[in-house]
mmCIF file of N, CA and C in Angstrom:
data_model
loop_
_atom_site.group_PDB
_atom_site.id
_atom_site.type_symbol
_atom_site.label_atom_id
_atom_site.label_comp_id
_atom_site.label_asym_id
_atom_site.label_seq_id
_atom_site.Cartn_x
_atom_site.Cartn_y
_atom_site.Cartn_z
ATOM 1 N N MET D 14 129.178 167.463 99.555
ATOM 2 C CA MET D 14 129.467 166.489 98.518
ATOM 3 C C MET D 14 128.941 165.130 98.979
ATOM 4 N N ILE D 15 128.554 164.332 98.011
ATOM 5 C CA ILE D 15 128.081 162.981 98.275
ATOM 6 C C ILE D 15 129.163 162.013 97.814
ATOM 7 N N TYR D 16 129.523 161.098 98.691
ATOM 8 C CA TYR D 16 130.508 160.071 98.393
ATOM 9 C C TYR D 16 129.820 158.717 98.407
ATOM 10 N N VAL D 17 130.150 157.885 97.433
ATOM 11 C CA VAL D 17 129.588 156.543 97.334
ATOM 12 C C VAL D 17 130.745 155.564 97.431
ATOM 13 N N ASP D 18 130.651 154.615 98.367
ATOM 14 C CA ASP D 18 131.786 153.717 98.559
ATOM 15 C C ASP D 18 131.883 152.678 97.444
ATOM 16 N N ALA D 19 132.988 151.946 97.446
ATOM 17 C CA ALA D 19 133.340 151.036 96.360
ATOM 18 C C ALA D 19 132.330 149.914 96.150
ATOM 19 N N MET D 20 131.480 149.655 97.120
ATOM 20 C CA MET D 20 130.474 148.600 96.983
ATOM 21 C C MET D 20 129.346 148.987 96.037
ATOM 22 N N HIS D 21 129.267 150.267 95.673
ATOM 23 C CA HIS D 21 128.098 150.759 94.939
ATOM 24 C C HIS D 21 128.460 151.536 93.678
ATOM 25 N N GLY D 22 129.328 150.972 92.852
ATOM 26 C CA GLY D 22 129.726 151.637 91.614
ATOM 27 C C GLY D 22 128.561 151.873 90.665
ATOM 28 N N LYS D 23 127.714 150.864 90.476
ATOM 29 C CA LYS D 23 126.557 151.023 89.587
ATOM 30 C C LYS D 23 125.617 152.092 90.126
ATOM 31 N N LEU D 24 125.405 152.100 91.425
ATOM 32 C CA LEU D 24 124.548 153.105 92.051
ATOM 33 C C LEU D 24 125.118 154.507 91.824
ATOM 34 N N ALA D 25 126.429 154.673 91.946
ATOM 35 C CA ALA D 25 127.055 155.988 91.717
ATOM 36 C C ALA D 25 126.793 156.461 90.290
ATOM 37 N N ARG D 26 126.938 155.557 89.323
ATOM 38 C CA ARG D 26 126.693 155.936 87.925
ATOM 39 C C ARG D 26 125.229 156.308 87.702
ATOM 40 N N ILE D 27 124.314 155.562 88.295
ATOM 41 C CA ILE D 27 122.887 155.862 88.144
ATOM 42 C C ILE D 27 122.556 157.192 88.810
ATOM 43 N N LEU D 28 123.111 157.453 89.987
ATOM 44 C CA LEU D 28 122.871 158.741 90.645
ATOM 45 C C LEU D 28 123.310 159.891 89.748
ATOM 46 N N ARG D 29 124.446 159.758 89.098
ATOM 47 C CA ARG D 29 124.937 160.814 88.205
ATOM 48 C C ARG D 29 123.978 161.040 87.038
ATOM 49 N N VAL D 30 123.506 159.967 86.426
ATOM 50 C CA VAL D 30 122.554 160.083 85.316
ATOM 51 C C VAL D 30 121.256 160.726 85.792
ATOM 52 N N PHE D 31 120.897 160.500 87.047
ATOM 53 C CA PHE D 31 119.684 161.078 87.623
ATOM 54 C C PHE D 31 119.932 162.447 88.252
ATOM 55 N N GLY D 32 121.072 163.072 87.948
ATOM 56 C CA GLY D 32 121.308 164.457 88.333
ATOM 57 C C GLY D 32 121.907 164.687 89.701
ATOM 58 N N VAL D 33 122.609 163.691 90.233
ATOM 59 C CA VAL D 33 123.256 163.840 91.540
ATOM 60 C C VAL D 33 124.770 163.772 91.340
ATOM 61 N N SER D 34 125.454 164.841 91.696
ATOM 62 C CA SER D 34 126.909 164.843 91.643
ATOM 63 C C SER D 34 127.429 164.025 92.818
ATOM 64 N N CYS D 35 128.234 163.007 92.521
ATOM 65 C CA CYS D 35 128.766 162.182 93.608
ATOM 66 C C CYS D 35 130.148 161.664 93.243
ATOM 67 N N VAL D 36 130.950 161.450 94.265
ATOM 68 C CA VAL D 36 132.304 160.932 94.109
ATOM 69 C C VAL D 36 132.273 159.446 94.424
ATOM 70 N N TYR D 37 132.803 158.655 93.515
ATOM 71 C CA TYR D 37 132.900 157.212 93.718
ATOM 72 C C TYR D 37 134.243 156.905 94.374
ATOM 73 N N LEU D 38 134.193 156.315 95.552
ATOM 74 C CA LEU D 38 135.408 155.995 96.303
ATOM 75 C C LEU D 38 135.900 154.610 95.905
ATOM 76 N N THR D 39 137.124 154.518 95.458
ATOM 77 C CA THR D 39 137.666 153.240 95.015
ATOM 78 C C THR D 39 137.996 152.338 96.201
ATOM 79 N N SER D 40 138.138 151.064 95.906
ATOM 80 C CA SER D 40 138.355 150.078 96.963
ATOM 81 C C SER D 40 139.749 150.145 97.573
ATOM 82 N N ASP D 41 140.654 150.931 96.995
ATOM 83 C CA ASP D 41 142.000 151.013 97.575
ATOM 84 C C ASP D 41 142.072 151.957 98.778
ATOM 85 N N LEU D 42 140.969 152.652 99.079
ATOM 86 C CA LEU D 42 140.929 153.516 100.262
ATOM 87 C C LEU D 42 140.536 152.706 101.493
ATOM 88 N N THR D 43 141.234 152.945 102.591
ATOM 89 C CA THR D 43 140.869 152.285 103.843
ATOM 90 C C THR D 43 139.730 153.054 104.511
ATOM 91 N N ASP D 44 139.091 152.414 105.479
ATOM 92 C CA ASP D 44 138.033 153.099 106.228
ATOM 93 C C ASP D 44 138.567 154.362 106.896
ATOM 94 N N ASN D 45 139.767 154.294 107.457
ATOM 95 C CA ASN D 45 140.358 155.473 108.101
ATOM 96 C C ASN D 45 140.561 156.610 107.103
ATOM 97 N N GLN D 46 141.009 156.296 105.904
ATOM 98 C CA GLN D 46 141.193 157.321 104.875
ATOM 99 C C GLN D 46 139.855 157.946 104.483
ATOM 100 N N ILE D 47 138.821 157.131 104.387
ATOM 101 C CA ILE D 47 137.492 157.643 104.038
ATOM 102 C C ILE D 47 136.983 158.581 105.116
ATOM 103 N N VAL D 48 137.120 158.189 106.372
ATOM 104 C CA VAL D 48 136.658 159.027 107.485
ATOM 105 C C VAL D 48 137.385 160.367 107.471
ATOM 106 N N LYS D 49 138.707 160.363 107.231
ATOM 107 C CA LYS D 49 139.484 161.608 107.188
ATOM 108 C C LYS D 49 139.111 162.475 105.990
ATOM 109 N N LEU D 50 138.721 161.852 104.904
ATOM 110 C CA LEU D 50 138.370 162.562 103.675
ATOM 111 C C LEU D 50 137.085 163.375 103.816
ATOM 112 N N LEU D 51 136.138 162.869 104.587
ATOM 113 C CA LEU D 51 134.818 163.490 104.686
ATOM 114 C C LEU D 51 134.846 164.761 105.522
ATOM 115 N N LYS D 52 134.204 165.799 105.008
ATOM 116 C CA LYS D 52 134.041 167.070 105.728
ATOM 117 C C LYS D 52 132.692 167.061 106.443
ATOM 118 N N ASP D 53 132.408 168.120 107.215
ATOM 119 C CA ASP D 53 131.205 168.179 108.047
ATOM 120 C C ASP D 53 129.896 167.954 107.302
ATOM 121 N N ASN D 54 129.737 168.547 106.129
ATOM 122 C CA ASN D 54 128.465 168.451 105.411
ATOM 123 C C ASN D 54 128.435 167.343 104.369
ATOM 124 N N ASP D 55 129.510 166.598 104.236
ATOM 125 C CA ASP D 55 129.552 165.513 103.261
ATOM 126 C C ASP D 55 128.672 164.353 103.710
ATOM 127 N N VAL D 56 128.174 163.619 102.729
ATOM 128 C CA VAL D 56 127.331 162.451 102.991
ATOM 129 C C VAL D 56 128.018 161.238 102.379
ATOM 130 N N LEU D 57 128.072 160.159 103.142
ATOM 131 C CA LEU D 57 128.620 158.898 102.647
ATOM 132 C C LEU D 57 127.480 157.912 102.447
ATOM 133 N N ILE D 58 127.462 157.277 101.285
ATOM 134 C CA ILE D 58 126.523 156.196 101.008
ATOM 135 C C ILE D 58 127.328 154.908 101.042
ATOM 136 N N THR D 59 126.936 153.989 101.928
ATOM 137 C CA THR D 59 127.713 152.770 102.129
ATOM 138 C C THR D 59 126.832 151.618 102.601
ATOM 139 N N SER D 60 127.345 150.404 102.410
ATOM 140 C CA SER D 60 126.739 149.207 102.989
ATOM 141 C C SER D 60 127.652 148.609 104.050
ATOM 142 N N ASP D 61 128.717 149.308 104.363
ATOM 143 C CA ASP D 61 129.672 148.867 105.380
ATOM 144 C C ASP D 61 129.174 149.346 106.740
ATOM 145 N N PHE D 62 128.626 148.426 107.515
ATOM 146 C CA PHE D 62 128.010 148.788 108.789
ATOM 147 C C PHE D 62 129.023 149.407 109.749
ATOM 148 N N GLU D 63 130.199 148.820 109.850
ATOM 149 C CA GLU D 63 131.217 149.349 110.767
ATOM 150 C C GLU D 63 131.637 150.765 110.363
ATOM 151 N N LEU D 64 131.833 150.987 109.080
ATOM 152 C CA LEU D 64 132.189 152.319 108.592
ATOM 153 C C LEU D 64 131.049 153.298 108.844
ATOM 154 N N SER D 65 129.833 152.864 108.644
ATOM 155 C CA SER D 65 128.677 153.759 108.822
ATOM 156 C C SER D 65 128.567 154.286 110.248
ATOM 157 N N LYS D 66 129.044 153.516 111.220
ATOM 158 C CA LYS D 66 128.991 153.955 112.621
ATOM 159 C C LYS D 66 130.026 155.041 112.915
ATOM 160 N N ARG D 67 131.022 155.202 112.038
ATOM 161 C CA ARG D 67 132.105 156.163 112.269
ATOM 162 C C ARG D 67 131.900 157.491 111.549
ATOM 163 N N VAL D 68 130.833 157.596 110.779
ATOM 164 C CA VAL D 68 130.609 158.768 109.934
ATOM 165 C C VAL D 68 129.370 159.515 110.408
ATOM 166 N N LYS D 69 129.476 160.848 110.439
ATOM 167 C CA LYS D 69 128.380 161.692 110.928
ATOM 168 C C LYS D 69 127.159 161.645 110.009
ATOM 169 N N ASN D 70 127.344 161.947 108.738
ATOM 170 C CA ASN D 70 126.243 161.977 107.767
ATOM 171 C C ASN D 70 126.367 160.775 106.842
ATOM 172 N N VAL D 71 125.564 159.771 107.097
ATOM 173 C CA VAL D 71 125.675 158.525 106.347
ATOM 174 C C VAL D 71 124.293 158.037 105.926
ATOM 175 N N ILE D 72 124.253 157.451 104.748
ATOM 176 C CA ILE D 72 123.070 156.717 104.317
ATOM 177 C C ILE D 72 123.520 155.266 104.235
ATOM 178 N N TYR D 73 123.051 154.476 105.194
ATOM 179 C CA TYR D 73 123.441 153.069 105.261
ATOM 180 C C TYR D 73 122.457 152.248 104.439
ATOM 181 N N LEU D 74 122.968 151.531 103.461
ATOM 182 C CA LEU D 74 122.138 150.710 102.585
ATOM 183 C C LEU D 74 122.286 149.248 102.976
ATOM 184 N N ASP D 75 121.193 148.656 103.397
ATOM 185 C CA ASP D 75 121.238 147.252 103.804
ATOM 186 C C ASP D 75 120.574 146.334 102.779
ATOM 187 N N SER D 76 120.298 146.871 101.599
ATOM 188 C CA SER D 76 119.676 146.094 100.529
ATOM 189 C C SER D 76 120.608 146.064 99.324
ATOM 190 N N LYS D 77 120.472 145.023 98.510
ATOM 191 C CA LYS D 77 121.224 144.959 97.255
ATOM 192 C C LYS D 77 120.368 145.411 96.078
ATOM 193 N N ASP D 78 119.101 145.730 96.339
ATOM 194 C CA ASP D 78 118.165 146.139 95.299
ATOM 195 C C ASP D 78 118.348 147.622 94.980
ATOM 196 N N LEU D 79 118.675 147.939 93.720
ATOM 197 C CA LEU D 79 118.958 149.328 93.333
ATOM 198 C C LEU D 79 117.770 150.256 93.543
ATOM 199 N N LYS D 80 116.578 149.805 93.194
ATOM 200 C CA LYS D 80 115.406 150.667 93.352
ATOM 201 C C LYS D 80 115.155 150.962 94.832
ATOM 202 N N THR D 81 115.261 149.941 95.670
ATOM 203 C CA THR D 81 115.099 150.130 97.116
ATOM 204 C C THR D 81 116.139 151.116 97.634
ATOM 205 N N ASN D 82 117.378 150.976 97.176
ATOM 206 C CA ASN D 82 118.444 151.877 97.619
ATOM 207 C C ASN D 82 118.207 153.308 97.152
ATOM 208 N N LEU D 83 117.757 153.491 95.910
ATOM 209 C CA LEU D 83 117.453 154.842 95.421
ATOM 210 C C LEU D 83 116.318 155.477 96.219
ATOM 211 N N GLU D 84 115.301 154.687 96.544
ATOM 212 C CA GLU D 84 114.198 155.217 97.356
ATOM 213 C C GLU D 84 114.697 155.642 98.729
ATOM 214 N N LYS D 85 115.580 154.840 99.315
ATOM 215 C CA LYS D 85 116.136 155.197 100.622
ATOM 216 C C LYS D 85 116.955 156.487 100.524
ATOM 217 N N ILE D 86 117.714 156.635 99.461
ATOM 218 C CA ILE D 86 118.523 157.839 99.260
ATOM 219 C C ILE D 86 117.629 159.063 99.116
ATOM 220 N N VAL D 87 116.586 158.957 98.296
ATOM 221 C CA VAL D 87 115.648 160.072 98.112
ATOM 222 C C VAL D 87 114.934 160.387 99.422
ATOM 223 N N ASN D 88 114.513 159.359 100.143
ATOM 224 C CA ASN D 88 113.833 159.572 101.427
ATOM 225 C C ASN D 88 114.760 160.149 102.487
ATOM 226 N N SER D 89 116.079 160.058 102.262
ATOM 227 C CA SER D 89 117.057 160.647 103.184
ATOM 228 C C SER D 89 117.316 162.119 102.882
ATOM 229 N N GLY D 90 116.689 162.638 101.836
ATOM 230 C CA GLY D 90 116.824 164.060 101.531
ATOM 231 C C GLY D 90 117.683 164.393 100.325
ATOM 232 N N ILE D 91 118.263 163.396 99.677
ATOM 233 C CA ILE D 91 119.045 163.641 98.465
ATOM 234 C C ILE D 91 118.053 163.872 97.319
ATOM 235 N N LYS D 92 118.228 164.976 96.610
ATOM 236 C CA LYS D 92 117.315 165.343 95.522
ATOM 237 C C LYS D 92 117.848 164.847 94.179
ATOM 238 N N LEU D 93 117.023 164.075 93.477
ATOM 239 C CA LEU D 93 117.350 163.693 92.112
ATOM 240 C C LEU D 93 116.908 164.818 91.196
ATOM 241 N N ASP D 94 117.720 165.125 90.202
ATOM 242 C CA ASP D 94 117.401 166.180 89.239
ATOM 243 C C ASP D 94 117.573 165.598 87.840
ATOM 244 N N ILE D 95 116.603 164.779 87.426
ATOM 245 C CA ILE D 95 116.761 164.022 86.189
ATOM 246 C C ILE D 95 116.812 164.894 84.944
ATOM 247 N N GLN D 96 116.453 166.162 85.073
ATOM 248 C CA GLN D 96 116.544 167.083 83.937
ATOM 249 C C GLN D 96 117.961 167.629 83.754
ATOM 250 N N ASN D 97 118.820 167.441 84.743
ATOM 251 C CA ASN D 97 120.190 167.968 84.711
ATOM 252 C C ASN D 97 121.195 166.881 85.084
ATOM 253 N N PRO D 98 121.395 165.922 84.187
ATOM 254 C CA PRO D 98 122.273 164.794 84.506
ATOM 255 C C PRO D 98 123.759 165.156 84.479
ATOM 256 N N TYR D 99 124.530 164.281 85.098
ATOM 257 C CA TYR D 99 125.990 164.368 85.099
ATOM 258 C C TYR D 99 126.544 163.210 84.266
ATOM 259 N N CYS D 100 127.731 163.377 83.755
ATOM 260 C CA CYS D 100 128.408 162.300 83.041
ATOM 261 C C CYS D 100 128.644 161.157 84.026
ATOM 262 N N TYR D 101 128.249 159.953 83.634
ATOM 263 C CA TYR D 101 128.405 158.854 84.580
ATOM 264 C C TYR D 101 129.859 158.433 84.738
ATOM 265 N N LEU D 102 130.736 158.885 83.859
ATOM 266 C CA LEU D 102 132.166 158.598 84.006
ATOM 267 C C LEU D 102 132.911 159.707 84.734
ATOM 268 N N CYS D 103 132.681 160.964 84.307
ATOM 269 C CA CYS D 103 133.464 162.111 84.787
ATOM 270 C C CYS D 103 132.842 162.849 85.970
ATOM 271 N N ASN D 104 131.548 162.685 86.176
ATOM 272 C CA ASN D 104 130.815 163.439 87.194
ATOM 273 C C ASN D 104 130.823 164.940 86.892
ATOM 274 N N VAL D 105 130.750 165.288 85.597
ATOM 275 C CA VAL D 105 130.668 166.675 85.149
ATOM 276 C C VAL D 105 129.260 166.886 84.605
ATOM 277 N N LYS D 106 128.655 168.040 84.937
ATOM 278 C CA LYS D 106 127.302 168.324 84.457
ATOM 279 C C LYS D 106 127.278 168.327 82.932
ATOM 280 N N LEU D 107 126.293 167.628 82.366
ATOM 281 C CA LEU D 107 126.173 167.514 80.918
ATOM 282 C C LEU D 107 125.552 168.761 80.311
ATOM 283 N N GLU D 108 125.970 169.063 79.085
ATOM 284 C CA GLU D 108 125.389 170.171 78.322
ATOM 285 C C GLU D 108 124.308 169.599 77.411
ATOM 286 N N ARG D 109 123.159 170.254 77.379
ATOM 287 C CA ARG D 109 122.089 169.805 76.493
ATOM 288 C C ARG D 109 122.318 170.394 75.104
ATOM 289 N N ILE D 110 122.269 169.529 74.097
ATOM 290 C CA ILE D 110 122.399 169.933 72.697
ATOM 291 C C ILE D 110 121.230 169.285 71.954
ATOM 292 N N GLY D 111 120.177 170.063 71.729
ATOM 293 C CA GLY D 111 118.970 169.510 71.113
ATOM 294 C C GLY D 111 118.349 168.472 72.022
ATOM 295 N N ASN D 112 118.197 167.253 71.510
ATOM 296 C CA ASN D 112 117.634 166.180 72.334
ATOM 297 C C ASN D 112 118.723 165.250 72.876
ATOM 298 N N LYS D 113 119.970 165.686 72.825
ATOM 299 C CA LYS D 113 121.092 164.904 73.343
ATOM 300 C C LYS D 113 121.810 165.700 74.421
ATOM 301 N N TYR D 114 122.728 165.016 75.087
ATOM 302 C CA TYR D 114 123.570 165.633 76.104
ATOM 303 C C TYR D 114 125.015 165.316 75.763
ATOM 304 N N ARG D 115 125.920 166.252 76.077
ATOM 305 C CA ARG D 115 127.347 166.048 75.845
ATOM 306 C C ARG D 115 128.118 166.407 77.098
ATOM 307 N N CYS D 116 129.087 165.575 77.424
ATOM 308 C CA CYS D 116 129.971 165.876 78.547
ATOM 309 C C CYS D 116 131.066 166.819 78.055
ATOM 310 N N PRO D 117 131.190 168.006 78.668
ATOM 311 C CA PRO D 117 132.230 168.943 78.240
ATOM 312 C C PRO D 117 133.645 168.483 78.606
ATOM 313 N N SER D 118 133.750 167.478 79.457
ATOM 314 C CA SER D 118 135.062 166.994 79.869
ATOM 315 C C SER D 118 135.577 165.883 78.948
ATOM 316 N N CYS D 119 134.766 164.841 78.746
ATOM 317 C CA CYS D 119 135.227 163.697 77.946
ATOM 318 C C CYS D 119 134.595 163.643 76.555
ATOM 319 N N ASN D 120 133.687 164.594 76.266
ATOM 320 C CA ASN D 120 132.997 164.687 74.973
ATOM 321 C C ASN D 120 132.106 163.490 74.654
ATOM 322 N N ARG D 121 131.771 162.713 75.650
ATOM 323 C CA ARG D 121 130.850 161.587 75.460
ATOM 324 C C ARG D 121 129.442 162.139 75.257
ATOM 325 N N PHE D 122 128.675 161.514 74.337
ATOM 326 C CA PHE D 122 127.292 161.918 74.087
ATOM 327 C C PHE D 122 126.328 160.950 74.760
ATOM 328 N N TYR D 123 125.221 161.499 75.232
ATOM 329 C CA TYR D 123 124.153 160.720 75.857
ATOM 330 C C TYR D 123 122.829 161.133 75.233
ATOM 331 N N TRP D 124 121.889 160.228 75.182
ATOM 332 C CA TRP D 124 120.534 160.536 74.737
ATOM 333 C C TRP D 124 119.587 159.584 75.441
ATOM 334 N N ARG D 125 118.317 159.923 75.417
ATOM 335 C CA ARG D 125 117.315 159.138 76.140
ATOM 336 C C ARG D 125 116.715 158.079 75.220
ATOM 337 N N GLY D 126 117.487 157.065 74.946
ATOM 338 C CA GLY D 126 117.067 155.948 74.107
ATOM 339 C C GLY D 126 116.714 154.746 74.962
ATOM 340 N N LYS D 127 117.073 153.570 74.473
ATOM 341 C CA LYS D 127 116.748 152.320 75.165
ATOM 342 C C LYS D 127 117.361 152.276 76.569
ATOM 343 N N GLN D 128 118.588 152.764 76.693
ATOM 344 C CA GLN D 128 119.239 152.757 78.011
ATOM 345 C C GLN D 128 118.435 153.557 79.029
ATOM 346 N N TRP D 129 117.884 154.709 78.600
ATOM 347 C CA TRP D 129 117.075 155.522 79.507
ATOM 348 C C TRP D 129 115.861 154.727 79.968
ATOM 349 N N GLY D 130 115.234 154.009 79.042
ATOM 350 C CA GLY D 130 114.097 153.164 79.406
ATOM 351 C C GLY D 130 114.484 152.121 80.437
ATOM 352 N N ASN D 131 115.680 151.553 80.278
ATOM 353 C CA ASN D 131 116.161 150.569 81.249
ATOM 354 C C ASN D 131 116.439 151.209 82.604
ATOM 355 N N LEU D 132 116.964 152.433 82.608
ATOM 356 C CA LEU D 132 117.279 153.119 83.865
ATOM 357 C C LEU D 132 116.030 153.599 84.595
ATOM 358 N N LYS D 133 114.989 153.974 83.835
ATOM 359 C CA LYS D 133 113.774 154.521 84.453
ATOM 360 C C LYS D 133 113.156 153.563 85.460
ATOM 361 N N LYS D 134 113.354 152.259 85.271
ATOM 362 C CA LYS D 134 112.753 151.294 86.195
ATOM 363 C C LYS D 134 113.318 151.426 87.610
ATOM 364 N N TYR D 135 114.477 152.071 87.733
ATOM 365 C CA TYR D 135 115.073 152.263 89.056
ATOM 366 C C TYR D 135 114.597 153.533 89.755
ATOM 367 N N LEU D 136 113.910 154.399 89.015
ATOM 368 C CA LEU D 136 113.436 155.647 89.626
ATOM 369 C C LEU D 136 112.453 155.354 90.744
ATOM 370 N N PRO D 137 112.604 156.010 91.879
ATOM 371 C CA PRO D 137 111.605 155.873 92.935
ATOM 372 C C PRO D 137 110.224 156.249 92.404
ATOM 373 N N SER D 138 109.195 155.604 92.914
ATOM 374 C CA SER D 138 107.834 155.781 92.401
ATOM 375 C C SER D 138 107.400 157.239 92.391
ATOM 376 N N GLN D 139 107.830 158.036 93.372
ATOM 377 C CA GLN D 139 107.412 159.435 93.426
ATOM 378 C C GLN D 139 108.007 160.271 92.298
ATOM 379 N N LEU D 140 108.991 159.744 91.563
ATOM 380 C CA LEU D 140 109.607 160.494 90.468
ATOM 381 C C LEU D 140 109.264 159.937 89.086
ATOM 382 N N GLN D 141 108.502 158.859 89.020
ATOM 383 C CA GLN D 141 108.169 158.252 87.738
ATOM 384 C C GLN D 141 107.501 159.236 86.791
ATOM 385 N N GLU D 142 106.643 160.119 87.328
ATOM 386 C CA GLU D 142 105.895 161.049 86.480
ATOM 387 C C GLU D 142 106.798 162.022 85.728
ATOM 388 N N PHE D 143 108.004 162.277 86.241
ATOM 389 C CA PHE D 143 108.917 163.228 85.610
ATOM 390 C C PHE D 143 109.870 162.559 84.617
ATOM 391 N N SER D 144 109.797 161.263 84.482
ATOM 392 C CA SER D 144 110.802 160.532 83.713
ATOM 393 C C SER D 144 110.577 160.558 82.211
ATOM 394 N N ASN D 145 109.460 161.072 81.745
ATOM 395 C CA ASN D 145 109.181 161.078 80.309
ATOM 396 C C ASN D 145 109.689 162.319 79.606
ATOM 397 N N THR D 146 110.276 163.247 80.349
ATOM 398 C CA THR D 146 110.722 164.499 79.736
ATOM 399 C C THR D 146 112.158 164.419 79.307
#
């Protein structure tokens, strides 16, 4: 499982839209609670340097730029699957219905309109070619 700390809420939502299932950790969790929560194969995405030193599988983000951070995540081995997005609220895989998507949990609908165009600018350059589908 991929966990994203409280500093990166927008990044967690974008990862979900780009097909990465991830858990957003709220700010009420302490560093000790986060460390105990993580299992052997879990990955933590964080900008907390001290916390990053305590975790086995970590992607430490030292930039505030979303595109730079997404490129670092992809270069760390996390696979984006933009054809199979998750609900950015529920983290449940979306069902495709024609040219739209529906979350089976919250029944929210998604489609690739203006918002998709705005999100595409964050895609790492190596994935731009797949963003028109």
